[in-house]
XYZ file of C-alpha atoms in Angstrom:
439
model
C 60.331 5.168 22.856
C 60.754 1.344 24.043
C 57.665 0.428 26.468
C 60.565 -1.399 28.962
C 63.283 0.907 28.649
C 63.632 4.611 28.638
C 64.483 6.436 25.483
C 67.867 6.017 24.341
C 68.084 9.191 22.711
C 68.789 12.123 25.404
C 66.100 14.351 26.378
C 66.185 17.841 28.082
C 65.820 17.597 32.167
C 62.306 18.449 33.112
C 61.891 20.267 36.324
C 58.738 20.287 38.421
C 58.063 23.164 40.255
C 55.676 24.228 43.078
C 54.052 20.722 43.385
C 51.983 18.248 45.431
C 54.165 15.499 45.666
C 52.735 12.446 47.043
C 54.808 9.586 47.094
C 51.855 6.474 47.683
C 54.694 3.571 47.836
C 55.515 5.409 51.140
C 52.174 7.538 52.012
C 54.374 10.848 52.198
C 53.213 14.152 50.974
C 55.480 17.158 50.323
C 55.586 20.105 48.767
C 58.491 21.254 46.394
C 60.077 20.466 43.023
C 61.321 17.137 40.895
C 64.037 16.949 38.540
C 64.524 14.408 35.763
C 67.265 13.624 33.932
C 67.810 10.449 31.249
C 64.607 9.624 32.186
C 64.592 8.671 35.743
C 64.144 11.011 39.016
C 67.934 12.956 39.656
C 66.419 14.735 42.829
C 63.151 15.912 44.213
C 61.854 18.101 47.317
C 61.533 21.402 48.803
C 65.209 22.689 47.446
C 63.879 22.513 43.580
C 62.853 25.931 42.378
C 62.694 27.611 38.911
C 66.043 29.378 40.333
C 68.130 26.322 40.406
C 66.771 25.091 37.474
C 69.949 22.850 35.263
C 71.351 24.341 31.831
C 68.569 23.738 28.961
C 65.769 22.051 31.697
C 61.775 22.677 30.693
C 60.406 24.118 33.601
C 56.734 23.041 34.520
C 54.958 25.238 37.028
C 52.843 23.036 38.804
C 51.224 26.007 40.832
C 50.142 23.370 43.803
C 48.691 20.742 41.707
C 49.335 17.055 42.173
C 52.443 15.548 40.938
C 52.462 11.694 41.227
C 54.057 8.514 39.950
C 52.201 7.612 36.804
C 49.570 4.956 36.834
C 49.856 1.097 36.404
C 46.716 -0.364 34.464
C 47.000 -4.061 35.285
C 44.174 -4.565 33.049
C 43.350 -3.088 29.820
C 42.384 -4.784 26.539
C 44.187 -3.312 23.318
C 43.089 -4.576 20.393
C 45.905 -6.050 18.590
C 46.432 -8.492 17.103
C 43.087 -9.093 15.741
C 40.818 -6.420 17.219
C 41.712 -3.469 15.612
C 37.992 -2.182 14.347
C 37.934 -2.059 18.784
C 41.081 -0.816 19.847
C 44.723 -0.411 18.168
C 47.523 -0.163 20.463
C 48.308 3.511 19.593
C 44.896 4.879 20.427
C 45.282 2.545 24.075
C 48.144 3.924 24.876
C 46.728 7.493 23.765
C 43.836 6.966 25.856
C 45.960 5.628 28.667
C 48.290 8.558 28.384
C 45.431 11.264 28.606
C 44.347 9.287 31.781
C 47.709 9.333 33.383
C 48.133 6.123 32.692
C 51.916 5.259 31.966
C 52.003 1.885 32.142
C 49.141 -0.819 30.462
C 49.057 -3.753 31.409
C 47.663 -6.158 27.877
C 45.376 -8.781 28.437
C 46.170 -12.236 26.435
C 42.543 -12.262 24.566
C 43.314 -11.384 21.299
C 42.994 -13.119 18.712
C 44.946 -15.157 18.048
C 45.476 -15.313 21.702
C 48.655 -14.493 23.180
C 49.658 -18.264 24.150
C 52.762 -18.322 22.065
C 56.458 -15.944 22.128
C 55.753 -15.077 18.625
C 52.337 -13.140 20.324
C 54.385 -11.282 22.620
C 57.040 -10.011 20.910
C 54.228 -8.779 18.009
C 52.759 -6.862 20.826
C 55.938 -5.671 22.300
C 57.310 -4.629 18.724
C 54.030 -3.011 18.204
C 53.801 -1.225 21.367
C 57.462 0.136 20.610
C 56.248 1.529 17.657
C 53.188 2.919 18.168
C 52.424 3.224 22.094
C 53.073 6.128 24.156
C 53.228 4.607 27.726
C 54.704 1.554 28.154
C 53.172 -2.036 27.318
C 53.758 -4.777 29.182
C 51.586 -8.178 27.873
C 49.995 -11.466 29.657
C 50.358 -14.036 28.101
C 47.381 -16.941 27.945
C 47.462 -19.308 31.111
C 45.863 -22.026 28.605
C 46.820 -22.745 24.794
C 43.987 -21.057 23.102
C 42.489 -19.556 26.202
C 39.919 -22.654 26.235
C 41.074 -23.799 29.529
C 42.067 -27.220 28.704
C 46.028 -27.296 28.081
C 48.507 -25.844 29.796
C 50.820 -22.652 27.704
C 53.798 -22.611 27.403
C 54.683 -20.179 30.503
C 58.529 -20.806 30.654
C 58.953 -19.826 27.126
C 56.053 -17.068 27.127
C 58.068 -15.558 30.461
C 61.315 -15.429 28.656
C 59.443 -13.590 25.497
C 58.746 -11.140 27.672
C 55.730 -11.796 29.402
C 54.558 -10.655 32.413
C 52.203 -12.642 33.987
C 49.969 -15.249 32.529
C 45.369 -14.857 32.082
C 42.816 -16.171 30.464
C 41.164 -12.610 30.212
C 37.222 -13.271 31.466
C 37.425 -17.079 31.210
C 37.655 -18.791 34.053
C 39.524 -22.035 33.652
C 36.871 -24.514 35.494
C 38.590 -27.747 35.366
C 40.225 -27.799 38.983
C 43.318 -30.505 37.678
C 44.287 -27.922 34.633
C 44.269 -24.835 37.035
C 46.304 -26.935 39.996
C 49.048 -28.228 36.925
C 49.364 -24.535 35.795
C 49.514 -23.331 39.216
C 52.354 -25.737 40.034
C 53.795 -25.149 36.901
C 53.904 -21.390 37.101
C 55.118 -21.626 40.906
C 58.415 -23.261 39.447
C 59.135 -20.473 36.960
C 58.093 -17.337 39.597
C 55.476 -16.368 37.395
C 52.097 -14.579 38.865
C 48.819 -16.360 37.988
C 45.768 -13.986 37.344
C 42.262 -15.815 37.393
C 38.527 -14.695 36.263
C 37.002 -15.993 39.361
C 33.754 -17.060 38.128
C 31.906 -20.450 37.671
C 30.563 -20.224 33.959
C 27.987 -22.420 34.767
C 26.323 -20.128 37.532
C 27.282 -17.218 35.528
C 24.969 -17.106 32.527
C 23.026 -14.008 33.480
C 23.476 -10.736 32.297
C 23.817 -8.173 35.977
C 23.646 -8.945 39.309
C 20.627 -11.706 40.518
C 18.001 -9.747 42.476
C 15.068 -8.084 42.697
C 16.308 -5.317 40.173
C 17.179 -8.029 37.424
C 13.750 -9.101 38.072
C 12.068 -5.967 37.766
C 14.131 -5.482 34.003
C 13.380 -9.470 33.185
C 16.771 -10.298 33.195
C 18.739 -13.112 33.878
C 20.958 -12.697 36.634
C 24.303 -13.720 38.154
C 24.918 -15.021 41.865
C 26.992 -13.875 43.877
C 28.139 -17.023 44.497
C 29.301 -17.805 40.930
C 32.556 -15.644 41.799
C 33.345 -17.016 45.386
C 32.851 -20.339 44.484
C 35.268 -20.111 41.962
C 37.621 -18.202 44.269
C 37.422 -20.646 47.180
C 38.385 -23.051 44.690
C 41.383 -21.205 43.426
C 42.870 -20.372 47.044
C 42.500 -23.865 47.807
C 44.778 -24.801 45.101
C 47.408 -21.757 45.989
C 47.326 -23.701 49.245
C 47.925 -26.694 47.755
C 50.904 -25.286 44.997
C 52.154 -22.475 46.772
C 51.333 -20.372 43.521
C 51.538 -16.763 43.623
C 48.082 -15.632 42.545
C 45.566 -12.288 41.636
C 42.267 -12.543 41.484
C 42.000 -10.379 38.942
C 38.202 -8.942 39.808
C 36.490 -9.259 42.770
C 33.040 -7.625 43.704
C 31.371 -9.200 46.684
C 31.881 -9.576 50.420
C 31.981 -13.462 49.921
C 35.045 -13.095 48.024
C 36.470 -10.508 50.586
C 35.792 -12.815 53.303
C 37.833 -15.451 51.838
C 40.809 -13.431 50.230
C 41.000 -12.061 53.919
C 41.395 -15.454 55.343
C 43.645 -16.788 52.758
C 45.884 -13.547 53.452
C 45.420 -13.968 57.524
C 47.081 -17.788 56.693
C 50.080 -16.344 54.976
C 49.299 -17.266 51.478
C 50.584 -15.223 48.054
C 47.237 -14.217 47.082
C 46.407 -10.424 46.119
C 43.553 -9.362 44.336
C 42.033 -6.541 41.974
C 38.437 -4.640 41.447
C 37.377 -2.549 38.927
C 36.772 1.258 38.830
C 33.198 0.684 37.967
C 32.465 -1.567 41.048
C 33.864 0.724 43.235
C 31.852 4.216 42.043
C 28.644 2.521 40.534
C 25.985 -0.019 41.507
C 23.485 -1.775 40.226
C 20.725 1.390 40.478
C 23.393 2.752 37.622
C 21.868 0.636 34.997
C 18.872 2.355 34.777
C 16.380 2.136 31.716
C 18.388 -0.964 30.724
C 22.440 1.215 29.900
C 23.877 -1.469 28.130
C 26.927 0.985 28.380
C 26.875 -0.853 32.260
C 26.693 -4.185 31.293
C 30.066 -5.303 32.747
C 31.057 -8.838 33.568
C 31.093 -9.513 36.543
C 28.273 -7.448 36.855
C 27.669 -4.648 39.191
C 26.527 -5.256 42.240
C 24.299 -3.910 45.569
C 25.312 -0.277 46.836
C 26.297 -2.274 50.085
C 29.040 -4.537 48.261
C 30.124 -1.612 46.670
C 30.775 0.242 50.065
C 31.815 -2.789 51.206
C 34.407 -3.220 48.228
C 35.503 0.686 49.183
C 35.962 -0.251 52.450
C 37.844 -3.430 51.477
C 40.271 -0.788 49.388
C 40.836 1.525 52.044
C 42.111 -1.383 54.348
C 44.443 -2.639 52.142
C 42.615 -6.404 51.748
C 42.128 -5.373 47.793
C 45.398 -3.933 46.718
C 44.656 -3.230 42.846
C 42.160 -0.839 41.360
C 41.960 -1.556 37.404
C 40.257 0.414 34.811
C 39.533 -3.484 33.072
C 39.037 -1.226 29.615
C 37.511 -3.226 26.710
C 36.238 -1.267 24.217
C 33.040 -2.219 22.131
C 31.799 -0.861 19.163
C 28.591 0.439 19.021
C 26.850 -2.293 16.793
C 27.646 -4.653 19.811
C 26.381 -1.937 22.383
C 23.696 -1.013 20.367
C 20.960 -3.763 21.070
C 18.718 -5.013 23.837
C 20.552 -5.660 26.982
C 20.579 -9.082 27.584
C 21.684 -9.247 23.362
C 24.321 -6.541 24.025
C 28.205 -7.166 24.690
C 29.765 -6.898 28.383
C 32.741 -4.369 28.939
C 33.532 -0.910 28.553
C 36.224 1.697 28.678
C 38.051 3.096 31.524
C 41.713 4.060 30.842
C 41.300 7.659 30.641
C 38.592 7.593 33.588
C 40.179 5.809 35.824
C 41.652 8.324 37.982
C 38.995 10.987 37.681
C 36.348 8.461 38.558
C 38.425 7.220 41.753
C 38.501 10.652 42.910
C 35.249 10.548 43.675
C 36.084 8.126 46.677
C 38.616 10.242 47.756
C 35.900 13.530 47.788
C 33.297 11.512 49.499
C 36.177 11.173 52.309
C 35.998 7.197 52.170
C 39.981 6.964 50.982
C 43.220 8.756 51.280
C 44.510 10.070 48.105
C 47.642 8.120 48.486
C 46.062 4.987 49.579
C 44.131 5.264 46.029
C 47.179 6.055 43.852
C 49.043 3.392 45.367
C 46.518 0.623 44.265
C 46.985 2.096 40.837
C 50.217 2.881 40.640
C 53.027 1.438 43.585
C 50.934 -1.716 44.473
C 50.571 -3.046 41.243
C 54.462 -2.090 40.687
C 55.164 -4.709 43.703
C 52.614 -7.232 42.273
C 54.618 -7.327 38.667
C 57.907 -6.889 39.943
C 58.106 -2.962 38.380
C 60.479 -0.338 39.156
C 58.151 2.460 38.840
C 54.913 3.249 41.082
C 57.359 5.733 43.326
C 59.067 9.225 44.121
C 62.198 8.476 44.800
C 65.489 9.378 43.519
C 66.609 6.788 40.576
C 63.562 5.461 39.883
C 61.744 5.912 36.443
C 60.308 9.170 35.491
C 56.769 8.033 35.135
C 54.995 10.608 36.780
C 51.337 12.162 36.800
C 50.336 15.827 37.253
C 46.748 16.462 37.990
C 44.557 18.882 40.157
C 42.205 16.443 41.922
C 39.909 19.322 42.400
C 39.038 20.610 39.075
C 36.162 19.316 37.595
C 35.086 18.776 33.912
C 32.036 16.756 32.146
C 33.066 13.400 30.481
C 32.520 13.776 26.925
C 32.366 10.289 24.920
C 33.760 12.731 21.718
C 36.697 13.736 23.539
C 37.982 10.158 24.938
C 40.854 8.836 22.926
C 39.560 5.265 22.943
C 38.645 3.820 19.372
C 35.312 3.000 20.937
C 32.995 5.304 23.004
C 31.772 2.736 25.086
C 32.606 4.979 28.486
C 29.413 4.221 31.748
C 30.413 7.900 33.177
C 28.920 9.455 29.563
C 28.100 12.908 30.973
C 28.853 12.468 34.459
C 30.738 15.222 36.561
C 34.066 14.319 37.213
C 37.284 16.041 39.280
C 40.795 15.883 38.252
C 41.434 14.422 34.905
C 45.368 14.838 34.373
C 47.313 17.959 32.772
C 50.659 16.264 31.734
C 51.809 12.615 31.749
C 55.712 11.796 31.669
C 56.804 8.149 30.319
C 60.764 7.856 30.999
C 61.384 11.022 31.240
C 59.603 12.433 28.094
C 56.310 14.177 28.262
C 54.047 12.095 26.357
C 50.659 13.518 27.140
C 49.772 17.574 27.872
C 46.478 18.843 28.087
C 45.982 21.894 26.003
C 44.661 24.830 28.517
């Protein structure tokens, strides 16, 4: 199966019965039946039943359960080239697939990076051959990811490239950023930026009283929004269209909602983790929640909820980045930053939706139809002729995260044990099941 294009071999229509369907690109809810055919949606609603079910169709009882475009990742590291004792792209897109995930977005820190076409189409050719949801790759917004000279992005776009990020470097020479924000404006292309100031940012969590009771190191707050005010200065200045690609404090929000009160092409992302967990989280030193940015106060992370539910942050990313465990294994402040979160993701952003803070649409669509706007994407929706990506889940059934039973090559997971609702039964890539739970 092609990550861009549906398979070009015919498949058998799938029909969706007695489901939840909840459309999040328009916030509509209905109950009834879907029907896909050469992998895209040929008709969905109330009029779909077993009975009308086409010549040689699978039919899928959904007995009231959930049935949803599939998810849009617009952050997930997978391993190749260079990486593959972390990740490989077959177990990412395994471990995206068993978490509903249909389409992963790559980040460009590899290694080598992916700052030239001869990257992308080695990660596109890959993912064609070994993923099972679609791949779509950044490329490197500097050669080398060192923040210095400006990529190629004309020729990276053409190679297939989808938008262009450092990964968690931020580049912090203001003249490079404004030339690659001027350049990218002239080809289209979508800038994604690490908003953080390196030189504020050598702590290991979240500067305050907790870091001082552990004897760590801490990072300000203000090494993100200084950053960011920087970088929607410049989109001022360009005309850029630009993602903050993680944001975690109200001094960020503040600005991002003034920047989008003046009109200008900014959007902006935040991780699972900073939305369920806090600072508290980290406990006896779980370097399992060591996470750059770091996480922060419970009040930013209400405040970050909030900031979802309103619609000022329109992108909720799993930002997976699997570590071994010799790297996780070690004091805290020694350990590495990141974990896993593509096979999570959902379940853990159910929680918000049980606590009654957010809609269930209003959370699928920052995972799935939002970021399809951002990137320019056919899919995030439940329409008739659009790609049959889809989701089927019952957000109320719950089940214990087991590290053993996540797909990732790493186990590096901060919801190790934790009670969770409504990890997904089947997940359908163009058409073609490519992930069902076994009952």
């Amino acid at each position: 199966m092609s990550p861009h294009q549906p398979s070009p071999r015919p498949s058998a229509p799938l029909l969706f019965v007695n489901a939840r369907l909840i459309d999040p690109a328009r916030g509509s809810e209905t109950r009834g039946g879907l029907l896909a055919v050469d992998g895209r949606i040929a008709d969905l609603g109330p009029a779909l039943t077993a009975q009308n079910a086409p010549d040689g169709a699978r039919v899928i009882d959904c007995a009231g359960d959930v049935l949803a475009p599939g998810l849009i990742d617009m952050q997930a590291f997978v391993g190749e080239p260079g990486a593959e004792h972390r990740e490989t792209i077959a177990s990412a897109t395994l471990s995206a697939a068993a978490g509903g995930v249909t389409t992963l977005v790559a980040t460009s820190a590899t290694f080598p990076a992916v700052d030239d076409p001869a990257v992308v189409d080695f990660v596109l050719r890959r993912a064609r051959d070994t993923g099972r949801v679609r791949v779509l790759p950044m490329a490197a917004l500097t050669k080398g990811r060192e923040g210095k000279e400006i990529a190629e992005l004309g020729l990276l776009q053409q190679a297939g490239a989808v938008a262009f990020f450092d990964g968690a470097r931020s580049v912090k020479n203001a003249l490079v950023m404004r030339r690659a924000m001027s350049y990218a404006r002239d080809f289209g292309a979508l800038v994604v930026h690490f908003p953080q100031d390196p030189d504020l940012a050598g702590g290991v969590m979240n500067e305050g009283d907790f870091a001082l009771r552990l004897g760590l190191a801490g990072v300000p707050r203000e090494a993100e929004a200084l950053m960011l005010d920087r970088d929607l200065r410049l989109v001022a200045l360009t005309g850029a269209r630009y993602h903050a690609a993680i944001v975690t404090t109200t001094l960020s929000l503040d600005a991002l909602r003034a920047a989008k009160a003046a009109g200008l092409p900014v959007t902006c992302g935040v991780t699972i983790n900073h939305l369920t967990l806090n600072e508290n989280d980290i406990g006896d030193y779980r370097t399992f929640l060591k996470l750059r940015p770091p996480l922060r106060l419970e009040d930013e992370r209400k405040a970050l909820v909030a900031a979802l539910a309103e619609g000022l942050i329109d992108v909720v990313v799993s930002d997976h980045d699997p570590q071994d465990v010799e790297m996780k294994r070690l004091p805290f402040a020694e350990a590495e930053f990141g974990a896993i979160g593509t096979q999570t993701m959902l379940p853990a952003g159910l929680r918000l939706v049980h606590s009654g803070d957010i809609s269930l649409p209003k959370l699928l669509a920052a995972m799935s139809s939002r970021p399809a706007e951002i990137l320019g994407l056919e899919q995030g929706r439940l329409q008739k002729g659009a790609p049959a990506d889809l989701i089927r889940f019952d957000p109320d059934e719950p089940f214990v995260v087991d590290p053993e039973k996540l797909h990732s090559r790493c186990r590096n997971t901060p919801f190790d044990g934790a009670l969770l609702q409504g990890a997904p039964k089947t997940t359908v890539v163009a058409g073609e099941i490519v992930y069902e739970r076994a009952s």
